[in-house]
XYZ file of N, CA and C in Angstrom:
777
model
N 99.058 66.734 -67.726
C 99.941 65.581 -67.766
C 101.373 66.045 -67.803
N 102.217 65.396 -67.055
C 103.585 65.802 -66.978
C 104.366 65.112 -68.087
N 104.748 65.895 -69.075
C 105.353 65.323 -70.262
C 106.724 64.738 -70.011
N 107.419 65.199 -68.963
C 108.757 64.703 -68.731
C 108.776 63.403 -67.963
N 107.598 62.898 -67.567
C 107.529 61.612 -66.893
C 107.888 61.692 -65.439
N 108.156 62.877 -64.903
C 108.518 63.004 -63.509
C 107.275 63.168 -62.673
N 107.460 63.106 -61.377
C 106.346 63.313 -60.476
C 105.728 62.015 -60.058
N 104.648 62.096 -59.323
C 104.045 60.921 -58.717
C 103.149 60.193 -59.685
N 103.314 58.874 -59.776
C 102.486 58.041 -60.634
C 101.430 57.302 -59.837
N 101.285 57.622 -58.550
C 100.370 56.874 -57.699
C 98.944 57.032 -58.176
N 98.107 56.045 -57.844
C 96.705 56.133 -58.183
C 95.928 55.107 -57.422
N 94.666 54.995 -57.727
C 93.833 53.992 -57.087
C 93.961 52.644 -57.766
N 94.827 52.540 -58.758
C 94.887 51.327 -59.559
C 96.123 50.515 -59.267
N 96.024 49.184 -59.385
C 97.209 48.347 -59.307
C 98.094 48.576 -60.516
N 99.350 48.155 -60.398
C 100.299 48.300 -61.480
C 99.954 47.316 -62.592
N 99.764 47.815 -63.795
C 99.305 46.968 -64.892
C 100.366 45.993 -65.373
N 101.650 46.269 -65.092
C 102.676 45.351 -65.554
C 103.235 44.496 -64.430
N 102.585 44.532 -63.268
C 102.946 43.633 -62.191
C 104.168 44.032 -61.416
N 104.686 45.232 -61.606
C 105.851 45.685 -60.866
C 105.545 46.982 -60.164
N 106.308 47.255 -59.112
C 106.126 48.495 -58.386
C 107.113 49.533 -58.896
N 106.655 50.698 -59.318
C 107.572 51.724 -59.795
C 108.447 52.221 -58.658
N 109.703 52.468 -58.955
C 110.619 52.898 -57.913
C 111.126 54.307 -58.124
N 110.804 54.918 -59.284
C 111.318 56.244 -59.542
C 110.569 57.268 -58.726
N 111.184 58.470 -58.639
C 110.514 59.582 -57.977
C 110.642 59.560 -56.478
N 111.420 58.645 -55.929
C 111.643 58.639 -54.499
C 110.413 58.308 -53.689
N 109.490 57.520 -54.229
C 108.270 57.205 -53.508
C 108.569 56.200 -52.407
N 108.073 56.444 -51.246
C 108.352 55.602 -50.107
C 107.280 54.559 -49.916
N 107.705 53.368 -49.459
C 106.780 52.273 -49.243
C 106.699 51.902 -47.768
N 107.335 52.695 -46.903
C 107.459 52.304 -45.499
C 106.644 53.192 -44.579
N 105.515 53.652 -45.023
C 104.716 54.557 -44.202
C 104.013 53.842 -43.067
N 103.922 52.509 -43.162
C 103.280 51.770 -42.089
C 101.785 51.941 -42.053
N 101.189 52.254 -43.173
C 99.743 52.397 -43.231
C 99.262 51.885 -44.569
N 97.952 51.997 -44.796
C 97.378 51.505 -46.040
C 98.099 52.111 -47.238
N 98.469 51.245 -48.177
C 99.174 51.691 -49.364
C 98.258 51.628 -50.580
N 98.289 52.665 -51.371
C 97.505 52.683 -52.601
C 98.143 51.763 -53.607
N 97.350 50.998 -54.365
C 97.917 50.285 -55.509
C 98.518 51.294 -56.471
N 99.515 50.883 -57.224
C 100.218 51.787 -58.125
C 99.995 51.385 -59.573
N 100.077 52.363 -60.443
C 100.072 52.056 -61.876
C 101.216 52.820 -62.510
N 102.087 52.124 -63.183
C 103.264 52.749 -63.764
C 102.906 53.473 -65.043
N 103.433 54.681 -65.179
C 103.200 55.434 -66.409
C 103.782 54.700 -67.611
N 104.843 53.904 -67.382
C 105.452 53.176 -68.492
C 104.529 52.079 -69.011
N 103.622 51.604 -68.160
C 102.792 50.466 -68.552
C 101.552 50.869 -69.326
N 101.264 52.176 -69.407
C 100.095 52.654 -70.140
C 100.471 53.812 -71.036
N 99.659 54.065 -72.028
C 99.855 55.254 -72.838
C 99.656 56.468 -71.951
N 100.446 57.521 -72.172
C 100.257 58.730 -71.385
C 98.884 59.325 -71.662
N 98.440 59.225 -72.873
C 97.105 59.723 -73.198
C 96.568 58.912 -74.364
N 95.606 58.054 -74.083
C 95.051 57.186 -75.125
C 94.441 57.997 -76.253
N 93.771 59.089 -75.909
C 93.100 59.880 -76.932
C 94.101 60.543 -77.856
N 95.216 61.020 -77.304
C 96.241 61.627 -78.150
C 96.883 60.567 -79.034
N 97.164 59.393 -78.469
C 97.746 58.306 -79.265
C 96.819 57.943 -80.422
N 95.531 57.880 -80.136
C 94.541 57.583 -81.176
C 94.577 58.634 -82.271
N 94.650 59.905 -81.878
C 94.686 60.993 -82.841
C 95.963 60.939 -83.678
N 97.108 60.757 -83.019
C 98.376 60.759 -83.743
C 98.445 59.599 -84.728
N 97.937 58.433 -84.315
C 97.911 57.292 -85.232
C 97.127 57.627 -86.500
N 96.002 58.290 -86.312
C 95.177 58.654 -87.461
C 95.797 59.787 -88.260
N 96.546 60.658 -87.590
C 97.251 61.718 -88.310
C 98.274 61.121 -89.257
N 99.003 60.130 -88.765
C 100.025 59.476 -89.588
C 99.412 58.848 -90.827
N 98.282 58.187 -90.645
C 97.625 57.554 -91.784
C 97.052 58.588 -92.747
N 96.672 59.753 -92.190
C 96.013 60.763 -93.017
C 96.996 61.558 -93.861
N 98.263 61.649 -93.416
C 99.209 62.495 -94.107
C 99.564 61.914 -95.468
N 99.546 62.756 -96.458
C 99.894 62.348 -97.807
C 101.086 63.130 -98.297
N 101.361 63.074 -99.592
C 102.512 63.777 -100.132
C 102.390 65.285 -100.013
N 101.173 65.804 -100.043
C 100.993 67.246 -99.919
C 100.394 67.559 -98.568
N 101.203 67.376 -97.524
C 100.715 67.524 -96.156
C 100.277 68.942 -95.850
N 100.956 69.921 -96.411
C 100.670 71.307 -96.058
C 99.329 71.781 -96.587
N 98.787 71.125 -97.581
C 97.532 71.585 -98.176
C 96.363 71.424 -97.227
N 96.557 70.617 -96.184
C 95.460 70.360 -95.244
C 95.646 71.102 -93.941
N 96.547 72.076 -93.929
C 96.932 72.697 -92.664
C 95.825 73.539 -92.059
N 95.068 74.252 -92.867
C 94.022 75.098 -92.321
C 92.758 74.284 -92.078
N 91.913 74.798 -91.202
C 90.681 74.092 -90.880
C 89.620 74.418 -91.928
N 89.812 73.874 -93.129
C 88.893 74.116 -94.232
C 88.181 72.815 -94.540
N 86.899 72.765 -94.218
C 86.174 71.506 -94.290
C 84.863 71.675 -95.043
N 84.953 71.729 -96.325
C 83.730 71.926 -97.107
C 82.855 70.691 -97.132
N 83.417 69.523 -96.759
C 82.657 68.284 -96.896
C 82.190 67.717 -95.563
N 82.474 68.377 -94.448
C 82.095 67.806 -93.170
C 80.815 68.451 -92.654
N 80.165 67.713 -91.776
C 78.882 68.181 -91.249
C 79.069 69.307 -90.239
N 80.140 69.211 -89.431
C 80.381 70.245 -88.436
C 81.624 71.037 -88.795
N 81.478 72.338 -88.930
C 82.607 73.208 -89.226
C 83.210 73.712 -87.917
N 84.464 73.374 -87.620
C 85.068 73.820 -86.372
C 85.384 75.301 -86.373
N 85.676 75.817 -85.182
C 86.034 77.221 -85.058
C 87.380 77.466 -85.733
N 87.707 78.750 -85.942
C 88.953 79.089 -86.592
C 90.159 78.674 -85.772
N 91.257 78.475 -86.458
C 92.487 78.020 -85.817
C 92.973 79.013 -84.776
N 92.879 80.302 -85.093
C 93.343 81.312 -84.151
C 92.525 81.293 -82.861
N 91.226 81.101 -83.004
C 90.374 81.072 -81.826
C 90.687 79.870 -80.940
N 90.956 78.714 -81.557
C 91.305 77.533 -80.782
C 92.663 77.691 -80.104
N 93.586 78.382 -80.765
C 94.868 78.664 -80.121
C 94.673 79.487 -78.862
N 93.767 80.449 -78.929
C 93.517 81.309 -77.776
C 92.837 80.554 -76.641
N 92.077 79.520 -76.976
C 91.319 78.778 -75.971
C 92.084 77.605 -75.385
N 93.200 77.231 -75.994
C 93.945 76.060 -75.544
C 95.414 76.403 -75.335
N 96.158 75.402 -74.877
C 97.601 75.539 -74.705
C 98.358 74.883 -75.871
N 97.644 74.568 -76.945
C 98.276 73.943 -78.090
C 98.784 74.997 -79.074
N 99.871 74.670 -79.757
C 100.381 75.542 -80.802
C 99.564 75.342 -82.076
N 99.781 76.232 -83.014
C 99.087 76.130 -84.303
C 99.404 74.797 -84.983
N 100.671 74.414 -84.971
C 101.078 73.168 -85.618
C 100.453 71.965 -84.924
N 100.387 71.994 -83.611
C 99.784 70.889 -82.866
C 98.303 70.773 -83.169
N 97.617 71.898 -83.253
C 96.195 71.876 -83.585
C 95.975 71.316 -84.994
N 96.847 71.680 -85.904
C 96.724 71.155 -87.269
C 96.885 69.636 -87.281
N 97.873 69.140 -86.528
C 98.102 67.691 -86.477
C 96.942 66.975 -85.806
N 96.462 67.533 -84.701
C 95.332 66.928 -84.013
C 94.104 66.897 -84.917
N 93.911 67.961 -85.682
C 92.723 68.000 -86.527
C 92.804 66.992 -87.664
N 93.997 66.821 -88.239
C 94.129 65.833 -89.317
C 93.686 64.455 -88.843
N 94.185 64.068 -87.668
C 93.812 62.756 -87.140
C 92.342 62.669 -86.802
N 91.804 63.730 -86.225
C 90.395 63.761 -85.855
C 89.524 63.626 -87.097
N 89.859 64.379 -88.142
C 89.062 64.352 -89.365
C 89.159 63.002 -90.062
N 90.350 62.400 -90.003
C 90.530 61.106 -90.651
C 89.655 60.036 -90.016
N 89.546 60.072 -88.687
C 88.739 59.083 -87.976
C 87.265 59.466 -87.950
N 86.981 60.757 -87.928
C 85.598 61.246 -87.812
C 85.328 62.260 -88.924
N 85.088 61.799 -90.134
C 84.896 62.714 -91.274
C 83.746 63.693 -91.079
N 82.779 63.344 -90.258
C 81.643 64.248 -90.028
C 82.023 65.455 -89.196
N 83.195 65.414 -88.563
C 83.590 66.500 -87.672
C 83.091 66.316 -86.262
N 82.457 65.182 -85.990
C 81.922 64.892 -84.658
C 82.329 63.472 -84.266
N 82.570 63.266 -82.960
C 82.891 61.940 -82.463
C 81.764 61.497 -81.531
N 81.368 60.232 -81.639
C 80.272 59.744 -80.816
C 80.788 58.809 -79.724
N 79.880 58.372 -78.873
C 80.261 57.557 -77.729
C 80.814 56.201 -78.148
N 80.300 55.632 -79.200
C 80.793 54.331 -79.651
C 82.263 54.398 -80.048
N 82.677 55.545 -80.590
C 84.086 55.711 -80.937
C 84.952 55.688 -79.688
N 84.503 56.364 -78.640
C 85.236 56.350 -77.369
C 85.361 54.925 -76.842
N 84.282 54.177 -76.908
C 84.309 52.799 -76.420
C 85.294 51.953 -77.232
N 85.332 52.192 -78.526
C 86.266 51.462 -79.380
C 87.710 51.797 -79.029
N 87.981 53.083 -78.816
C 89.337 53.517 -78.464
C 89.814 52.817 -77.204
N 89.000 52.862 -76.166
C 89.446 52.335 -74.871
C 89.440 50.815 -74.825
N 88.599 50.192 -75.612
C 88.657 48.736 -75.676
C 89.931 48.274 -76.366
N 90.454 49.087 -77.276
C 91.713 48.755 -77.946
C 92.904 48.930 -77.018
N 92.880 49.975 -76.199
C 93.999 50.243 -75.302
C 93.948 49.394 -74.036
N 92.764 48.928 -73.669
C 92.613 48.124 -72.452
C 91.838 46.848 -72.775
N 92.412 45.984 -73.619
C 91.687 44.782 -74.049
C 91.513 43.759 -72.933
N 92.276 43.898 -71.849
C 92.205 42.907 -70.774
C 90.987 43.100 -69.876
N 90.299 44.225 -70.015
C 89.151 44.491 -69.156
C 87.957 44.969 -69.964
N 86.961 45.488 -69.264
C 85.758 46.025 -69.885
C 85.775 47.540 -69.737
N 86.079 48.234 -70.833
C 86.216 49.689 -70.798
C 84.923 50.418 -71.128
N 83.835 49.694 -71.330
C 82.595 50.305 -71.806
C 82.076 51.396 -70.878
N 81.998 51.099 -69.592
C 81.414 52.064 -68.651
C 82.301 53.277 -68.467
N 83.609 53.054 -68.348
C 84.524 54.188 -68.194
C 84.477 55.086 -69.427
N 84.464 54.484 -70.610
C 84.390 55.271 -71.839
C 83.107 56.096 -71.873
N 82.024 55.538 -71.353
C 80.749 56.267 -71.287
C 80.876 57.496 -70.397
N 81.454 57.318 -69.213
C 81.612 58.448 -68.294
C 82.555 59.504 -68.873
N 83.640 59.053 -69.479
C 84.607 59.988 -70.047
C 83.997 60.767 -71.207
N 83.235 60.080 -72.030
C 82.566 60.750 -73.141
C 81.653 61.859 -72.622
N 80.889 61.572 -71.582
C 79.974 62.571 -71.023
C 80.717 63.778 -70.471
N 81.937 63.553 -69.970
C 82.725 64.672 -69.461
C 83.191 65.582 -70.596
N 83.459 65.011 -71.769
C 83.859 65.806 -72.927
C 82.653 66.429 -73.629
N 81.499 65.795 -73.536
C 80.303 66.230 -74.254
C 79.662 67.403 -73.513
N 80.220 68.580 -73.700
C 79.778 69.754 -72.952
C 78.353 70.156 -73.288
N 77.923 69.929 -74.515
C 76.575 70.325 -74.927
C 75.516 69.284 -74.580
N 75.958 68.104 -74.135
C 75.042 67.027 -73.747
C 74.142 66.621 -74.901
N 74.689 66.600 -76.102
C 73.881 66.261 -77.267
C 74.296 64.943 -77.917
N 75.150 64.180 -77.254
C 75.514 62.868 -77.759
C 76.647 62.837 -78.765
N 77.283 63.973 -78.984
C 78.441 64.010 -79.889
C 79.414 65.077 -79.398
N 80.689 64.893 -79.750
C 81.739 65.805 -79.311
C 82.327 66.501 -80.523
N 82.320 67.811 -80.486
C 82.932 68.605 -81.545
C 84.451 68.613 -81.368
N 85.169 68.928 -82.428
C 86.624 69.018 -82.341
C 87.032 70.061 -81.312
N 86.315 71.183 -81.254
C 86.648 72.234 -80.300
C 86.593 71.717 -78.861
N 85.494 71.029 -78.509
C 85.361 70.499 -77.159
C 86.452 69.470 -76.873
N 86.770 68.690 -77.887
C 87.774 67.644 -77.742
C 89.141 68.233 -77.393
N 89.590 69.223 -78.155
C 90.929 69.767 -77.926
C 90.971 70.665 -76.694
N 89.871 71.325 -76.369
C 89.847 72.133 -75.149
C 89.986 71.232 -73.925
N 89.278 70.094 -73.946
C 89.412 69.145 -72.847
C 90.806 68.562 -72.762
N 91.377 68.177 -73.902
C 92.732 67.634 -73.920
C 93.744 68.663 -73.422
N 93.539 69.904 -73.781
C 94.459 70.954 -73.349
C 94.482 71.072 -71.830
N 93.323 71.005 -71.220
C 93.259 71.063 -69.757
C 93.965 69.858 -69.149
N 93.679 68.669 -69.664
C 94.234 67.449 -69.098
C 95.738 67.357 -69.279
N 96.230 67.834 -70.409
C 97.647 67.697 -70.710
C 98.482 68.870 -70.214
N 97.924 70.074 -70.264
C 98.735 71.264 -69.996
C 98.069 72.279 -69.073
N 96.930 71.909 -68.514
C 96.241 72.828 -67.623
C 96.938 72.947 -66.274
N 96.531 73.950 -65.506
C 97.047 74.117 -64.153
C 96.478 73.021 -63.253
N 97.023 72.901 -62.068
C 96.528 71.899 -61.127
C 95.048 72.116 -60.842
N 94.658 73.364 -60.636
C 93.257 73.662 -60.349
C 92.365 73.318 -61.535
N 92.808 73.624 -62.748
C 92.016 73.311 -63.943
C 91.821 71.807 -64.090
N 92.878 71.045 -63.824
C 92.766 69.590 -63.920
C 91.801 69.050 -62.869
N 91.843 69.623 -61.664
C 90.930 69.181 -60.618
C 89.486 69.539 -60.969
N 89.278 70.700 -61.571
C 87.932 71.071 -62.002
C 87.423 70.086 -63.052
N 88.301 69.657 -63.956
C 87.907 68.697 -64.977
C 87.595 67.352 -64.339
N 88.432 66.932 -63.380
C 88.190 65.665 -62.692
C 86.865 65.706 -61.937
N 86.562 66.840 -61.308
C 85.282 66.985 -60.607
C 84.128 66.798 -61.590
N 84.254 67.386 -62.772
C 83.207 67.245 -63.780
C 83.010 65.786 -64.180
N 84.089 65.035 -64.230
C 83.981 63.616 -64.560
C 83.244 62.856 -63.462
N 83.600 63.114 -62.218
C 82.953 62.445 -61.094
C 81.488 62.860 -60.952
N 81.176 64.091 -61.301
C 79.806 64.598 -61.177
C 78.984 64.064 -62.346
N 78.568 62.843 -62.231
C 77.946 62.136 -63.351
C 76.661 62.813 -63.828
N 75.811 63.241 -62.904
C 74.543 63.840 -63.332
C 74.625 65.358 -63.500
N 75.825 65.909 -63.348
C 76.105 67.328 -63.603
C 75.206 68.262 -62.785
N 75.015 67.904 -61.509
C 74.207 68.774 -60.644
C 75.066 69.657 -59.754
N 76.370 69.661 -59.963
C 77.249 70.544 -59.217
C 77.826 69.960 -57.942
N 77.566 68.692 -57.676
C 78.133 68.051 -56.490
C 78.336 66.562 -56.783
N 79.199 65.939 -55.971
C 79.522 64.525 -56.147
C 78.976 63.738 -54.968
N 78.242 62.679 -55.250
C 77.795 61.776 -54.193
C 78.772 60.609 -54.095
N 78.678 59.884 -52.999
C 79.535 58.711 -52.835
C 79.247 57.680 -53.920
N 77.989 57.577 -54.298
C 77.609 56.624 -55.344
C 78.250 56.984 -56.678
N 78.314 58.276 -56.990
C 78.938 58.703 -58.240
C 80.438 58.410 -58.221
N 81.081 58.717 -57.110
C 82.511 58.447 -57.005
C 82.797 56.957 -57.127
N 81.963 56.145 -56.505
C 82.144 54.696 -56.575
C 81.934 54.185 -57.999
N 80.971 54.749 -58.701
C 80.706 54.322 -60.075
C 81.913 54.579 -60.970
N 82.538 55.741 -60.818
C 83.712 56.062 -61.626
C 84.864 55.125 -61.289
N 85.133 54.951 -59.992
C 86.257 54.112 -59.593
C 86.044 52.651 -59.996
N 84.830 52.172 -59.863
C 84.546 50.794 -60.267
C 84.755 50.620 -61.762
N 84.370 51.618 -62.545
C 84.536 51.523 -63.995
C 86.018 51.475 -64.375
N 86.860 52.160 -63.605
C 88.300 52.130 -63.884
C 88.877 50.760 -63.548
N 88.473 50.203 -62.414
C 88.914 48.854 -62.053
C 88.453 47.840 -63.103
N 87.211 47.980 -63.562
C 86.701 47.065 -64.588
C 87.523 47.174 -65.867
N 87.908 48.392 -66.217
C 88.676 48.603 -67.438
C 90.071 47.986 -67.337
N 90.685 48.074 -66.167
C 92.029 47.526 -65.992
C 92.031 46.004 -66.063
N 90.929 45.383 -65.690
C 90.826 43.939 -65.812
C 91.555 43.183 -64.715
N 91.659 41.894 -64.911
C 92.207 41.040 -63.860
C 93.721 40.899 -63.938
N 94.328 41.432 -65.004
C 95.776 41.271 -65.153
C 96.500 42.383 -64.413
N 96.350 42.391 -63.110
C 96.974 43.390 -62.273
C 97.676 42.707 -61.114
N 98.646 43.389 -60.562
C 99.384 42.848 -59.432
C 99.654 43.971 -58.448
N 99.228 43.828 -57.170
C 98.478 42.679 -56.643
C 97.065 42.627 -57.210
N 96.443 41.466 -57.121
C 95.111 41.313 -57.682
C 94.128 42.229 -56.971
N 93.132 42.669 -57.702
C 92.145 43.608 -57.172
C 90.970 42.849 -56.582
N 90.674 43.121 -55.339
C 89.496 42.525 -54.714
C 88.269 43.320 -55.110
N 87.128 42.644 -55.123
C 85.887 43.303 -55.533
C 85.531 44.481 -54.644
N 85.954 44.446 -53.370
C 85.573 45.509 -52.455
C 86.599 46.641 -52.412
N 87.683 46.553 -53.182
C 88.699 47.594 -53.148
C 88.166 48.980 -53.527
N 87.430 49.126 -54.641
C 86.928 50.460 -54.981
C 86.081 51.057 -53.864
N 85.236 50.255 -53.241
C 84.377 50.754 -52.171
C 85.194 51.220 -50.973
N 86.228 50.463 -50.627
C 87.078 50.843 -49.494
C 87.777 52.174 -49.754
N 88.299 52.327 -50.946
C 89.018 53.545 -51.283
C 88.083 54.748 -51.334
N 86.912 54.564 -51.910
C 85.952 55.662 -51.985
C 85.494 56.069 -50.585
N 85.238 55.114 -49.718
C 84.850 55.436 -48.341
C 85.903 56.309 -47.676
N 87.154 55.943 -47.853
C 88.257 56.677 -47.234
C 88.350 58.105 -47.761
N 88.293 58.244 -49.086
C 88.453 59.561 -49.683
C 87.218 60.437 -49.498
N 86.041 59.836 -49.585
C 84.820 60.633 -49.460
C 84.704 61.218 -48.053
N 85.120 60.461 -47.062
C 85.068 60.951 -45.690
C 85.939 62.193 -45.521
N 87.081 62.207 -46.204
C 87.959 63.376 -46.125
C 87.381 64.569 -46.876
N 86.737 64.311 -48.008
C 86.253 65.402 -48.851
C 84.974 66.039 -48.327
N 84.077 65.224 -47.795
C 82.784 65.725 -47.329
C 82.958 66.369 -45.957
N 83.470 67.562 -45.955
C 83.877 68.208 -44.708
C 82.710 68.605 -43.820
N 81.588 68.979 -44.414
C 80.448 69.380 -43.581
C 79.452 68.247 -43.359
N 79.825 67.039 -43.814
C 79.037 65.830 -43.557
C 77.587 65.945 -44.034
N 77.417 66.544 -45.225
C 76.064 66.657 -45.775
C 75.784 65.591 -46.834
N 76.724 64.667 -47.017
C 76.503 63.569 -47.951
C 76.880 63.839 -49.381
N 77.356 65.046 -49.681
C 77.809 65.377 -51.031
C 79.109 66.168 -50.931
N 79.861 66.163 -52.030
C 81.111 66.921 -52.104
C 80.948 68.021 -53.139
N 81.150 69.262 -52.726
C 81.079 70.387 -53.650
C 82.425 70.548 -54.347
N 82.447 71.385 -55.379
C 83.697 71.575 -56.102
C 84.744 72.246 -55.221
N 84.315 73.144 -54.321
C 85.271 73.783 -53.416
C 85.858 72.769 -52.442
N 85.018 71.886 -51.902
C 85.510 70.843 -51.010
C 86.458 69.909 -51.747
N 86.103 69.571 -52.966
C 86.895 68.656 -53.762
C 88.286 69.219 -54.024
N 88.351 70.444 -54.520
C 89.639 71.045 -54.874
C 90.488 71.286 -53.631
N 89.874 71.835 -52.585
C 90.636 72.139 -51.376
C 91.205 70.879 -50.737
N 90.393 69.827 -50.662
C 90.849 68.583 -50.044
C 91.948 67.931 -50.873
N 91.757 67.904 -52.183
C 92.769 67.299 -53.056
C 94.107 68.008 -52.938
N 94.074 69.317 -52.906
C 95.316 70.075 -52.866
C 96.049 69.941 -51.532
N 95.309 69.611 -50.482
C 95.924 69.507 -49.165
C 96.278 68.086 -48.761
N 95.736 67.086 -49.464
C 95.933 65.697 -49.074
C 96.771 64.964 -50.121
N 97.930 64.501 -49.729
C 98.855 63.857 -50.662
C 98.272 62.586 -51.260
N 97.606 61.779 -50.437
C 97.053 60.517 -50.929
C 95.974 60.748 -51.982
N 95.075 61.684 -51.705
C 93.992 61.949 -52.650
C 94.542 62.569 -53.926
N 95.472 63.495 -53.792
C 96.039 64.137 -54.969
C 96.732 63.110 -55.857
N 97.404 62.146 -55.235
C 98.053 61.098 -56.007
C 97.032 60.263 -56.761
N 95.897 60.001 -56.142
C 94.863 59.212 -56.794
C 94.206 59.974 -57.932
N 94.011 61.278 -57.741
C 93.441 62.090 -58.812
C 94.353 62.060 -60.033
N 95.661 61.954 -59.817
C 96.603 61.935 -60.927
C 96.477 60.689 -61.781
N 95.670 59.740 -61.357
C 95.477 58.558 -62.194
C 94.912 58.918 -63.563
N 94.228 60.076 -63.657
C 93.678 60.486 -64.952
C 94.773 60.733 -65.975
N 95.991 61.000 -65.489
C 97.095 61.190 -66.417
C 97.455 59.877 -67.089
N 97.002 58.764 -66.526
C 97.322 57.447 -67.072
C 96.186 56.821 -67.867
N 94.943 57.197 -67.603
C 93.826 56.508 -68.240
C 92.920 57.409 -69.051
N 93.385 58.620 -69.364
C 92.617 59.487 -70.264
C 93.034 59.190 -71.698
């Protein structure tokens, strides 16, 4: 995620506040199909981080420093050491401490479940139905496929999304689209993800979203990605196509707005 707010905000989604963003020199006169836009100002940059920070604020007491280390004698899951998490992520020691305070405050067991994800996204997107998208996103974070997310998996995923390289972010996006985790993306999987995002955004969008919009967009992008026409998109096809195609890359960046 680009912390300075610069760069392209384009995506497959309509603008949630009903206006077209004008920053960044984006052109509207290409004379071809235009992607709906979603303004970064109209959404949280990262819902999960906002959720964590809110809980960090509530968790902090008069002796804030006493909770700085990852010492959890009362939780069910003991996270890895702070130094090890620093080595695995792009977060500083202080950032990891703050993230952990909020995580522990909301999830005393040391684990977060799918219902928590659904609650988070229903709060940030009350105008739509975030249930399905939250389910897919949870599965992308749940690396062990055991129905719960450890703090380590949570911050490693956030680190990639917020501060990872372009290739790392695309690899993470591929994992999200690859719903059954078989190493390739089908058109049905891509459509399921895009439909869930449209459902989450709800009807308060401008221009209004037609029911067939997700299908049209997926058809267009899948045709570009499936280079050997075998009906599936591999991770190499996905990354190479995204990096070479401005429209697709802009749409992939929508994750910077709805994660």
